[in-house]
Amino acid sequence: MRENLKDFIEPGSEEEILLESLDLTRLPRHIAVIMDGNGRWAKLRNLPREEGHRAGAKSVQEVVEICARLGIEYLTLYAFSKENWKRPKAEISTLWKLLESYLKEEHNVLIKNQLCLKVIGQKDDLPSTIRRELHRVENLTKDFKRMTIVLALNYGGRAEIVEAVKKFCKDNSTDLDSLDEKKFANYLFTSDIPDPDLLIRTSGEMRISNFLLWQIAYSEIWITQEYWPDFRKKHLLQALVDFQKRERRFGDIHPR
Ligand code: IPE
Ligand code: IPE
Ligand code: MG
């Protein structure tokens, strides 16, 4: 087992068996996660939805840690969609409070482990305290290269595409014919991030919910029934084992 995974994976555990069946030279560069099911997790336990969100923070910590130890380059977490503003005010304000304490408590962990934090989404419409805190942590961690955690906040895939079109037209109003896919991608929030190789969704929903519509064109999709607060390193390893069985052809007839 790789040295930096040793004290994180229990000998003889299911995780160890999964890890041993992985080819560590063929891991995805970029994993994106739709962290869903917090509310249902709480309901099952007769708890308020907010408790589900609180419990979900533990899953975030564990997934960040296993991905960093495995050497994944980019981990994108869908934390708040543009459509999530439709939810009750009290739930939304809990989500911001949790994010604020995550940023305050975890920024040392990010620094210690050389993890860079980057936010995608319409940041201007976030509460000002959150904006400030995000700006602070993004700045503190911007030069770290071990892994980039991309936090999707107030993010919507369609809105991102519309914004990119507007920006492109402003920059190139006389030269629309020059637009191609590569140039267009430079106008997305993810201009400096490779497309996800693997997209994970928890809680069994078979939909994309407006996440990274452009970027997931050829991502491998893995869906688990587990609710996000129950998602642990074991499930991440299961997703990776499954990912390595896929044949990615990108439209060709042979795997690429
Ligand atoms: C995901 O869990 C977290 C966010 C969308 C912020 P949900 O809150 O959507 O939980 P369910 O889907 O209602 O169970
Ligand atoms: C997607 O989950 C958004 C996040 C995980 C942040 P939702 O719970 O908002 O998605 P729908 O409404 O079930 O499609
Ligand atoms: Mg949901």
Short mmCIF file of N, CA and C in Angstrom, two decimals, residues 61-240:
data_model
loop_
_atom_site.label_atom_id
_atom_site.label_comp_id
_atom_site.label_asym_id
_atom_site.label_seq_id
_atom_site.Cartn_x
_atom_site.Cartn_y
_atom_site.Cartn_z
N GLN A 61 -15.22 16.15 4.66
CA GLN A 61 -13.84 16.00 5.19
C GLN A 61 -13.23 14.68 4.77
N GLU A 62 -14.01 13.60 4.85
CA GLU A 62 -13.44 12.28 4.55
C GLU A 62 -13.12 12.14 3.05
N VAL A 63 -14.01 12.66 2.21
CA VAL A 63 -13.78 12.55 0.77
C VAL A 63 -12.58 13.41 0.34
N VAL A 64 -12.47 14.59 0.94
CA VAL A 64 -11.31 15.44 0.64
C VAL A 64 -10.03 14.69 1.02
N GLU A 65 -10.06 14.07 2.20
CA GLU A 65 -8.84 13.41 2.67
C GLU A 65 -8.45 12.22 1.79
N ILE A 66 -9.41 11.38 1.46
CA ILE A 66 -9.04 10.20 0.64
C ILE A 66 -8.58 10.63 -0.75
N CYS A 67 -9.25 11.63 -1.31
CA CYS A 67 -8.86 12.07 -2.65
C CYS A 67 -7.45 12.66 -2.64
N ALA A 68 -7.16 13.47 -1.63
CA ALA A 68 -5.81 14.06 -1.54
C ALA A 68 -4.77 12.96 -1.36
N ARG A 69 -5.07 11.99 -0.52
CA ARG A 69 -4.08 10.92 -0.29
C ARG A 69 -3.88 10.06 -1.53
N LEU A 70 -4.94 9.91 -2.33
CA LEU A 70 -4.82 9.11 -3.56
C LEU A 70 -4.08 9.86 -4.66
N GLY A 71 -4.01 11.17 -4.50
CA GLY A 71 -3.33 11.97 -5.53
C GLY A 71 -4.27 12.47 -6.63
N ILE A 72 -5.57 12.54 -6.32
CA ILE A 72 -6.53 13.12 -7.28
C ILE A 72 -6.17 14.61 -7.42
N GLU A 73 -6.21 15.12 -8.65
CA GLU A 73 -5.79 16.52 -8.84
C GLU A 73 -6.90 17.53 -8.56
N TYR A 74 -8.14 17.18 -8.95
CA TYR A 74 -9.26 18.11 -8.79
C TYR A 74 -10.46 17.36 -8.20
N LEU A 75 -11.08 17.97 -7.20
CA LEU A 75 -12.30 17.42 -6.60
C LEU A 75 -13.33 18.54 -6.60
N THR A 76 -14.40 18.38 -7.38
CA THR A 76 -15.42 19.42 -7.41
C THR A 76 -16.63 18.98 -6.61
N LEU A 77 -17.09 19.83 -5.71
CA LEU A 77 -18.22 19.50 -4.84
C LEU A 77 -19.37 20.47 -5.10
N TYR A 78 -20.53 19.91 -5.45
CA TYR A 78 -21.71 20.74 -5.70
C TYR A 78 -22.37 20.99 -4.35
N ALA A 79 -22.21 22.20 -3.83
CA ALA A 79 -22.67 22.49 -2.48
C ALA A 79 -23.96 23.31 -2.44
N PHE A 80 -24.18 24.15 -3.47
CA PHE A 80 -25.40 24.98 -3.49
C PHE A 80 -25.69 25.38 -4.93
N SER A 81 -26.86 24.97 -5.40
CA SER A 81 -27.19 25.30 -6.79
C SER A 81 -27.92 26.64 -6.84
N LYS A 82 -27.97 27.20 -8.03
CA LYS A 82 -28.68 28.46 -8.23
C LYS A 82 -30.17 28.28 -7.89
N GLU A 83 -30.64 27.06 -8.07
CA GLU A 83 -32.06 26.76 -7.81
C GLU A 83 -32.33 26.50 -6.33
N ASN A 84 -31.29 26.28 -5.55
CA ASN A 84 -31.49 26.01 -4.11
C ASN A 84 -32.00 27.22 -3.34
N TRP A 85 -31.99 28.43 -3.96
CA TRP A 85 -32.57 29.61 -3.30
C TRP A 85 -34.07 29.45 -3.10
N LYS A 86 -34.68 28.47 -3.80
CA LYS A 86 -36.13 28.25 -3.65
C LYS A 86 -36.46 27.66 -2.27
N ARG A 87 -35.47 27.19 -1.55
CA ARG A 87 -35.70 26.51 -0.27
C ARG A 87 -36.06 27.51 0.84
N PRO A 88 -36.62 27.00 1.96
CA PRO A 88 -36.96 27.91 3.07
C PRO A 88 -35.74 28.69 3.54
N LYS A 89 -35.99 29.95 3.92
CA LYS A 89 -34.90 30.85 4.33
C LYS A 89 -34.05 30.26 5.45
N ALA A 90 -34.71 29.60 6.40
CA ALA A 90 -33.98 29.07 7.57
C ALA A 90 -32.98 28.00 7.13
N GLU A 91 -33.41 27.16 6.16
CA GLU A 91 -32.49 26.10 5.69
C GLU A 91 -31.29 26.72 4.97
N ILE A 92 -31.60 27.73 4.15
CA ILE A 92 -30.51 28.38 3.40
C ILE A 92 -29.52 29.03 4.37
N SER A 93 -30.06 29.67 5.41
CA SER A 93 -29.12 30.36 6.30
C SER A 93 -28.29 29.34 7.09
N THR A 94 -28.84 28.17 7.41
CA THR A 94 -28.02 27.12 8.04
C THR A 94 -26.89 26.71 7.11
N LEU A 95 -27.22 26.57 5.81
CA LEU A 95 -26.18 26.15 4.86
C LEU A 95 -25.02 27.15 4.83
N TRP A 96 -25.35 28.43 4.84
CA TRP A 96 -24.28 29.44 4.83
C TRP A 96 -23.48 29.41 6.13
N LYS A 97 -24.21 29.21 7.25
CA LYS A 97 -23.49 29.14 8.54
C LYS A 97 -22.53 27.97 8.57
N LEU A 98 -23.00 26.83 8.05
CA LEU A 98 -22.13 25.65 8.03
C LEU A 98 -20.91 25.88 7.15
N LEU A 99 -21.14 26.53 6.02
CA LEU A 99 -20.02 26.80 5.11
C LEU A 99 -19.02 27.74 5.78
N GLU A 100 -19.57 28.74 6.46
CA GLU A 100 -18.68 29.70 7.12
C GLU A 100 -17.82 28.99 8.17
N SER A 101 -18.45 28.11 8.98
CA SER A 101 -17.61 27.46 9.99
C SER A 101 -16.67 26.45 9.34
N TYR A 102 -17.10 25.82 8.25
CA TYR A 102 -16.17 24.91 7.54
C TYR A 102 -14.92 25.69 7.11
N LEU A 103 -15.15 26.85 6.52
CA LEU A 103 -14.01 27.65 6.02
C LEU A 103 -13.12 28.11 7.17
N LYS A 104 -13.76 28.50 8.27
CA LYS A 104 -12.97 28.99 9.41
C LYS A 104 -12.19 27.87 10.07
N GLU A 105 -12.85 26.69 10.19
CA GLU A 105 -12.18 25.57 10.88
C GLU A 105 -11.20 24.83 9.98
N GLU A 106 -11.52 24.74 8.70
CA GLU A 106 -10.73 23.86 7.83
C GLU A 106 -9.59 24.58 7.11
N HIS A 107 -9.53 25.92 7.22
CA HIS A 107 -8.50 26.54 6.39
C HIS A 107 -7.10 26.10 6.81
N ASN A 108 -6.94 25.75 8.09
CA ASN A 108 -5.63 25.24 8.53
C ASN A 108 -5.32 23.88 7.92
N VAL A 109 -6.37 23.06 7.80
CA VAL A 109 -6.20 21.73 7.19
C VAL A 109 -5.82 21.89 5.71
N LEU A 110 -6.44 22.87 5.07
CA LEU A 110 -6.13 23.12 3.66
C LEU A 110 -4.67 23.53 3.52
N ILE A 111 -4.24 24.42 4.40
CA ILE A 111 -2.86 24.91 4.32
C ILE A 111 -1.88 23.79 4.64
N LYS A 112 -2.17 23.06 5.73
CA LYS A 112 -1.27 21.98 6.15
C LYS A 112 -1.09 20.94 5.04
N ASN A 113 -2.17 20.69 4.32
CA ASN A 113 -2.11 19.63 3.29
C ASN A 113 -1.91 20.17 1.88
N GLN A 114 -1.62 21.46 1.78
CA GLN A 114 -1.34 22.07 0.46
C GLN A 114 -2.51 21.91 -0.51
N LEU A 115 -3.72 22.18 -0.02
CA LEU A 115 -4.91 22.05 -0.85
C LEU A 115 -5.39 23.45 -1.26
N CYS A 116 -5.68 23.59 -2.53
CA CYS A 116 -6.12 24.88 -3.04
C CYS A 116 -7.65 24.89 -3.11
N LEU A 117 -8.27 25.97 -2.69
CA LEU A 117 -9.72 26.09 -2.77
C LEU A 117 -10.09 27.08 -3.86
N LYS A 118 -11.03 26.65 -4.72
CA LYS A 118 -11.48 27.54 -5.78
C LYS A 118 -13.01 27.46 -5.85
N VAL A 119 -13.64 28.59 -6.03
CA VAL A 119 -15.10 28.60 -6.08
C VAL A 119 -15.57 28.81 -7.51
N ILE A 120 -16.58 28.04 -7.93
CA ILE A 120 -17.23 28.32 -9.20
C ILE A 120 -18.71 28.61 -8.92
N GLY A 121 -19.28 29.51 -9.70
CA GLY A 121 -20.67 29.90 -9.48
C GLY A 121 -20.76 31.42 -9.45
N GLN A 122 -21.98 31.92 -9.29
CA GLN A 122 -22.16 33.37 -9.30
C GLN A 122 -21.91 33.93 -7.91
N LYS A 123 -20.65 34.22 -7.66
CA LYS A 123 -20.20 34.61 -6.31
C LYS A 123 -20.82 35.93 -5.85
N ASP A 124 -21.08 36.82 -6.81
CA ASP A 124 -21.57 38.15 -6.43
C ASP A 124 -22.88 38.10 -5.67
N ASP A 125 -23.66 37.05 -5.89
CA ASP A 125 -24.97 36.97 -5.23
C ASP A 125 -24.93 36.20 -3.92
N LEU A 126 -23.75 35.86 -3.45
CA LEU A 126 -23.64 35.17 -2.16
C LEU A 126 -23.67 36.19 -1.03
N PRO A 127 -24.08 35.78 0.18
CA PRO A 127 -24.06 36.73 1.31
C PRO A 127 -22.65 37.30 1.49
N SER A 128 -22.58 38.58 1.91
CA SER A 128 -21.28 39.25 1.91
C SER A 128 -20.26 38.60 2.86
N THR A 129 -20.74 38.08 4.00
CA THR A 129 -19.78 37.43 4.94
C THR A 129 -19.15 36.20 4.27
N ILE A 130 -19.97 35.46 3.55
CA ILE A 130 -19.47 34.26 2.87
C ILE A 130 -18.49 34.66 1.76
N ARG A 131 -18.84 35.70 1.03
CA ARG A 131 -17.97 36.17 -0.05
C ARG A 131 -16.59 36.54 0.49
N ARG A 132 -16.62 37.25 1.61
CA ARG A 132 -15.35 37.68 2.22
C ARG A 132 -14.51 36.49 2.65
N GLU A 133 -15.17 35.54 3.32
CA GLU A 133 -14.48 34.35 3.84
C GLU A 133 -13.91 33.51 2.68
N LEU A 134 -14.70 33.40 1.62
CA LEU A 134 -14.24 32.62 0.46
C LEU A 134 -13.02 33.28 -0.18
N HIS A 135 -13.12 34.60 -0.30
CA HIS A 135 -12.04 35.36 -0.90
C HIS A 135 -10.75 35.16 -0.10
N ARG A 136 -10.90 35.20 1.23
CA ARG A 136 -9.76 35.05 2.12
C ARG A 136 -9.11 33.66 1.92
N VAL A 137 -9.94 32.60 1.95
CA VAL A 137 -9.39 31.25 1.87
C VAL A 137 -8.85 30.96 0.45
N GLU A 138 -9.54 31.48 -0.56
CA GLU A 138 -9.04 31.28 -1.93
C GLU A 138 -7.65 31.91 -2.07
N ASN A 139 -7.51 33.09 -1.50
CA ASN A 139 -6.22 33.78 -1.57
C ASN A 139 -5.12 33.06 -0.82
N LEU A 140 -5.48 32.59 0.39
CA LEU A 140 -4.51 31.87 1.23
C LEU A 140 -3.97 30.61 0.56
N THR A 141 -4.82 29.97 -0.26
CA THR A 141 -4.49 28.63 -0.76
C THR A 141 -4.18 28.61 -2.26
N LYS A 142 -4.16 29.79 -2.87
CA LYS A 142 -4.13 29.82 -4.34
C LYS A 142 -2.88 29.18 -4.98
N ASP A 143 -1.79 29.14 -4.24
CA ASP A 143 -0.56 28.58 -4.84
C ASP A 143 -0.35 27.10 -4.55
N PHE A 144 -1.27 26.49 -3.79
CA PHE A 144 -1.08 25.08 -3.45
C PHE A 144 -1.42 24.17 -4.62
N LYS A 145 -0.58 23.12 -4.78
CA LYS A 145 -0.70 22.32 -6.00
C LYS A 145 -1.08 20.86 -5.74
N ARG A 146 -1.19 20.46 -4.45
CA ARG A 146 -1.41 19.03 -4.22
C ARG A 146 -2.77 18.58 -4.79
N MET A 147 -3.82 19.31 -4.45
CA MET A 147 -5.15 19.03 -5.03
C MET A 147 -5.94 20.33 -4.99
N THR A 148 -6.79 20.51 -5.99
CA THR A 148 -7.69 21.68 -5.98
C THR A 148 -9.09 21.21 -5.62
N ILE A 149 -9.64 21.83 -4.58
CA ILE A 149 -11.05 21.56 -4.23
C ILE A 149 -11.86 22.67 -4.90
N VAL A 150 -12.73 22.28 -5.80
CA VAL A 150 -13.56 23.27 -6.50
C VAL A 150 -14.94 23.22 -5.85
N LEU A 151 -15.33 24.32 -5.24
CA LEU A 151 -16.62 24.37 -4.55
C LEU A 151 -17.63 25.06 -5.47
N ALA A 152 -18.69 24.34 -5.86
CA ALA A 152 -19.71 24.94 -6.71
C ALA A 152 -20.78 25.55 -5.81
N LEU A 153 -20.85 26.88 -5.84
CA LEU A 153 -21.74 27.63 -4.94
C LEU A 153 -22.55 28.63 -5.74
N ASN A 154 -23.85 28.62 -5.54
CA ASN A 154 -24.74 29.42 -6.37
C ASN A 154 -24.40 29.15 -7.84
N TYR A 155 -24.24 27.85 -8.10
CA TYR A 155 -23.82 27.42 -9.43
C TYR A 155 -25.02 26.88 -10.22
N GLY A 156 -25.07 27.22 -11.48
CA GLY A 156 -26.05 26.64 -12.41
C GLY A 156 -25.37 26.47 -13.76
N GLY A 157 -25.48 25.30 -14.34
CA GLY A 157 -24.79 25.02 -15.60
C GLY A 157 -25.29 25.90 -16.74
N ARG A 158 -26.62 26.08 -16.82
CA ARG A 158 -27.16 26.90 -17.91
C ARG A 158 -26.73 28.36 -17.74
N ALA A 159 -26.79 28.84 -16.50
CA ALA A 159 -26.39 30.24 -16.24
C ALA A 159 -24.92 30.43 -16.61
N GLU A 160 -24.11 29.44 -16.32
CA GLU A 160 -22.68 29.53 -16.63
C GLU A 160 -22.49 29.68 -18.15
N ILE A 161 -23.25 28.89 -18.91
CA ILE A 161 -23.11 28.94 -20.37
C ILE A 161 -23.58 30.30 -20.91
N VAL A 162 -24.71 30.79 -20.38
CA VAL A 162 -25.22 32.09 -20.84
C VAL A 162 -24.20 33.20 -20.53
N GLU A 163 -23.64 33.14 -19.32
CA GLU A 163 -22.64 34.15 -18.94
C GLU A 163 -21.41 34.09 -19.85
N ALA A 164 -21.02 32.86 -20.20
CA ALA A 164 -19.86 32.69 -21.08
C ALA A 164 -20.14 33.27 -22.47
N VAL A 165 -21.34 33.07 -22.96
CA VAL A 165 -21.71 33.62 -24.28
C VAL A 165 -21.60 35.14 -24.23
N LYS A 166 -22.14 35.73 -23.15
CA LYS A 166 -22.12 37.20 -23.03
C LYS A 166 -20.68 37.71 -23.02
N LYS A 167 -19.84 37.04 -22.22
CA LYS A 167 -18.44 37.50 -22.11
C LYS A 167 -17.73 37.35 -23.44
N PHE A 168 -17.96 36.23 -24.12
CA PHE A 168 -17.31 36.01 -25.41
C PHE A 168 -17.72 37.12 -26.39
N CYS A 169 -19.02 37.42 -26.43
CA CYS A 169 -19.50 38.43 -27.39
C CYS A 169 -18.93 39.81 -27.08
N LYS A 170 -18.79 40.11 -25.79
CA LYS A 170 -18.20 41.41 -25.42
C LYS A 170 -16.77 41.51 -25.93
N ASP A 171 -16.02 40.40 -25.79
CA ASP A 171 -14.60 40.40 -26.18
C ASP A 171 -14.40 40.30 -27.69
N ASN A 172 -15.34 39.65 -28.38
CA ASN A 172 -15.11 39.32 -29.80
C ASN A 172 -16.29 39.71 -30.69
N SER A 173 -16.95 40.82 -30.40
CA SER A 173 -18.20 41.11 -31.09
C SER A 173 -18.07 41.13 -32.62
N THR A 174 -16.87 41.38 -33.12
CA THR A 174 -16.73 41.46 -34.58
C THR A 174 -16.28 40.14 -35.19
N ASP A 175 -15.99 39.17 -34.35
CA ASP A 175 -15.38 37.95 -34.87
C ASP A 175 -16.04 36.68 -34.33
N LEU A 176 -17.38 36.62 -34.47
CA LEU A 176 -18.10 35.46 -33.92
C LEU A 176 -17.74 34.16 -34.64
N ASP A 177 -17.33 34.27 -35.91
CA ASP A 177 -16.99 33.06 -36.67
C ASP A 177 -15.79 32.32 -36.09
N SER A 178 -15.00 33.03 -35.30
CA SER A 178 -13.80 32.38 -34.76
C SER A 178 -14.12 31.48 -33.57
N LEU A 179 -15.36 31.50 -33.13
CA LEU A 179 -15.72 30.72 -31.93
C LEU A 179 -15.67 29.22 -32.20
N ASP A 180 -14.94 28.52 -31.36
CA ASP A 180 -14.99 27.05 -31.40
C ASP A 180 -15.08 26.53 -29.96
N GLU A 181 -15.15 25.21 -29.81
CA GLU A 181 -15.39 24.64 -28.48
C GLU A 181 -14.27 25.00 -27.50
N LYS A 182 -13.05 24.96 -27.98
CA LYS A 182 -11.91 25.23 -27.10
C LYS A 182 -11.94 26.68 -26.60
N LYS A 183 -12.20 27.58 -27.54
CA LYS A 183 -12.25 29.00 -27.16
C LYS A 183 -13.40 29.26 -26.19
N PHE A 184 -14.54 28.63 -26.49
CA PHE A 184 -15.72 28.84 -25.65
C PHE A 184 -15.45 28.39 -24.21
N ALA A 185 -14.79 27.23 -24.09
CA ALA A 185 -14.51 26.68 -22.74
C ALA A 185 -13.68 27.64 -21.90
N ASN A 186 -12.90 28.50 -22.57
CA ASN A 186 -12.10 29.49 -21.84
C ASN A 186 -12.94 30.54 -21.14
N TYR A 187 -14.20 30.63 -21.51
CA TYR A 187 -15.08 31.63 -20.90
C TYR A 187 -15.93 31.05 -19.77
N LEU A 188 -15.77 29.75 -19.51
CA LEU A 188 -16.53 29.13 -18.42
C LEU A 188 -15.78 29.34 -17.09
N PHE A 189 -16.49 29.12 -15.97
CA PHE A 189 -15.83 29.24 -14.66
C PHE A 189 -14.65 28.27 -14.57
N THR A 190 -14.73 27.18 -15.33
CA THR A 190 -13.76 26.09 -15.23
C THR A 190 -12.64 26.19 -16.26
N SER A 191 -12.38 27.41 -16.76
CA SER A 191 -11.42 27.57 -17.86
C SER A 191 -10.05 26.92 -17.57
N ASP A 192 -9.65 26.91 -16.30
CA ASP A 192 -8.32 26.37 -15.99
C ASP A 192 -8.40 24.98 -15.33
N ILE A 193 -9.52 24.30 -15.53
CA ILE A 193 -9.73 23.00 -14.86
C ILE A 193 -10.11 21.96 -15.93
N PRO A 194 -9.49 20.78 -15.91
CA PRO A 194 -9.88 19.79 -16.92
C PRO A 194 -11.31 19.27 -16.65
N ASP A 195 -11.95 18.73 -17.66
CA ASP A 195 -13.32 18.20 -17.47
C ASP A 195 -13.29 17.04 -16.48
N PRO A 196 -14.37 16.84 -15.72
CA PRO A 196 -14.40 15.70 -14.79
C PRO A 196 -14.32 14.37 -15.55
N ASP A 197 -13.52 13.45 -15.02
CA ASP A 197 -13.48 12.10 -15.59
C ASP A 197 -14.60 11.27 -14.97
N LEU A 198 -14.89 11.56 -13.72
CA LEU A 198 -15.87 10.77 -12.98
C LEU A 198 -16.84 11.70 -12.27
N LEU A 199 -18.13 11.44 -12.46
CA LEU A 199 -19.17 12.21 -11.76
C LEU A 199 -19.93 11.27 -10.83
N ILE A 200 -19.94 11.61 -9.55
CA ILE A 200 -20.62 10.78 -8.55
C ILE A 200 -21.87 11.53 -8.08
N ARG A 201 -23.00 10.83 -7.97
CA ARG A 201 -24.16 11.43 -7.31
C ARG A 201 -24.64 10.48 -6.22
N THR A 202 -24.90 11.02 -5.06
CA THR A 202 -25.41 10.20 -3.97
C THR A 202 -26.94 10.29 -3.93
N SER A 203 -27.54 9.40 -3.17
CA SER A 203 -28.98 9.34 -2.85
C SER A 203 -29.85 8.82 -4.01
N GLY A 204 -29.21 8.27 -5.01
CA GLY A 204 -29.95 7.50 -6.02
C GLY A 204 -30.67 8.27 -7.11
N GLU A 205 -30.64 9.60 -7.06
CA GLU A 205 -31.35 10.36 -8.11
C GLU A 205 -30.59 10.24 -9.43
N MET A 206 -31.34 9.96 -10.50
CA MET A 206 -30.72 9.77 -11.82
C MET A 206 -30.81 11.06 -12.62
N ARG A 207 -30.31 12.13 -12.07
CA ARG A 207 -30.34 13.38 -12.84
C ARG A 207 -29.12 14.23 -12.53
N ILE A 208 -28.97 15.25 -13.38
CA ILE A 208 -27.77 16.10 -13.34
C ILE A 208 -28.02 17.38 -12.54
N SER A 209 -29.29 17.79 -12.42
CA SER A 209 -29.64 18.98 -11.64
C SER A 209 -28.79 20.21 -11.98
N ASN A 210 -28.61 20.42 -13.28
CA ASN A 210 -27.97 21.66 -13.76
C ASN A 210 -26.50 21.80 -13.36
N PHE A 211 -25.83 20.65 -13.20
CA PHE A 211 -24.43 20.67 -12.75
C PHE A 211 -23.50 20.51 -13.95
N LEU A 212 -22.55 21.37 -14.12
CA LEU A 212 -21.48 21.24 -15.11
C LEU A 212 -21.94 20.71 -16.47
N LEU A 213 -23.00 21.28 -17.00
CA LEU A 213 -23.61 20.73 -18.21
C LEU A 213 -22.63 20.58 -19.36
N TRP A 214 -21.79 21.58 -19.54
CA TRP A 214 -20.82 21.55 -20.64
C TRP A 214 -19.69 20.54 -20.34
N GLN A 215 -19.22 20.58 -19.12
CA GLN A 215 -17.99 19.86 -18.76
C GLN A 215 -18.17 18.35 -18.64
N ILE A 216 -19.40 17.86 -18.43
CA ILE A 216 -19.55 16.41 -18.20
C ILE A 216 -19.88 15.65 -19.48
N ALA A 217 -19.64 16.29 -20.63
CA ALA A 217 -19.99 15.66 -21.92
C ALA A 217 -19.54 14.21 -22.00
N TYR A 218 -18.33 13.93 -21.52
CA TYR A 218 -17.82 12.55 -21.58
C TYR A 218 -17.39 12.00 -20.22
N SER A 219 -17.98 12.54 -19.15
CA SER A 219 -17.64 12.01 -17.82
C SER A 219 -18.31 10.66 -17.61
N GLU A 220 -17.66 9.80 -16.85
CA GLU A 220 -18.28 8.55 -16.43
C GLU A 220 -19.16 8.86 -15.22
N ILE A 221 -20.38 8.32 -15.22
CA ILE A 221 -21.32 8.65 -14.14
C ILE A 221 -21.47 7.45 -13.20
N TRP A 222 -21.40 7.71 -11.92
CA TRP A 222 -21.56 6.65 -10.91
C TRP A 222 -22.54 7.14 -9.86
N ILE A 223 -23.63 6.38 -9.70
CA ILE A 223 -24.67 6.82 -8.76
C ILE A 223 -24.82 5.77 -7.65
N THR A 224 -24.85 6.25 -6.42
CA THR A 224 -25.04 5.34 -5.29
C THR A 224 -26.34 5.70 -4.56
N GLN A 225 -26.95 4.69 -3.93
CA GLN A 225 -28.17 4.93 -3.15
C GLN A 225 -27.86 5.62 -1.81
N GLU A 226 -26.63 5.56 -1.37
CA GLU A 226 -26.27 6.15 -0.07
C GLU A 226 -26.62 7.64 -0.04
N TYR A 227 -27.14 8.10 1.08
CA TYR A 227 -27.32 9.53 1.26
C TYR A 227 -25.96 10.15 1.55
N TRP A 228 -25.80 11.42 1.20
CA TRP A 228 -24.48 12.05 1.34
C TRP A 228 -23.88 11.91 2.76
N PRO A 229 -24.66 12.12 3.85
CA PRO A 229 -24.03 12.01 5.17
C PRO A 229 -23.49 10.61 5.48
N ASP A 230 -23.95 9.59 4.73
CA ASP A 230 -23.42 8.23 4.94
C ASP A 230 -22.27 7.91 4.00
N PHE A 231 -21.92 8.82 3.12
CA PHE A 231 -20.88 8.56 2.12
C PHE A 231 -19.51 8.60 2.79
N ARG A 232 -18.76 7.51 2.63
CA ARG A 232 -17.46 7.38 3.28
C ARG A 232 -16.40 6.96 2.25
N LYS A 233 -15.15 6.85 2.71
CA LYS A 233 -14.07 6.50 1.78
C LYS A 233 -14.35 5.19 1.04
N LYS A 234 -15.05 4.25 1.72
CA LYS A 234 -15.40 2.98 1.08
C LYS A 234 -16.17 3.21 -0.23
N HIS A 235 -17.12 4.14 -0.18
CA HIS A 235 -17.94 4.39 -1.38
C HIS A 235 -17.12 5.05 -2.48
N LEU A 236 -16.24 5.95 -2.07
CA LEU A 236 -15.37 6.60 -3.06
C LEU A 236 -14.50 5.54 -3.74
N LEU A 237 -13.98 4.61 -2.95
CA LEU A 237 -13.15 3.55 -3.53
C LEU A 237 -13.99 2.65 -4.44
N GLN A 238 -15.23 2.37 -4.05
CA GLN A 238 -16.12 1.57 -4.92
C GLN A 238 -16.31 2.27 -6.26
N ALA A 239 -16.51 3.59 -6.21
CA ALA A 239 -16.70 4.35 -7.45
C ALA A 239 -15.45 4.26 -8.33
N LEU A 240 -14.28 4.31 -7.70
CA LEU A 240 -13.03 4.26 -8.47
C LEU A 240 -12.83 2.88 -9.09
#
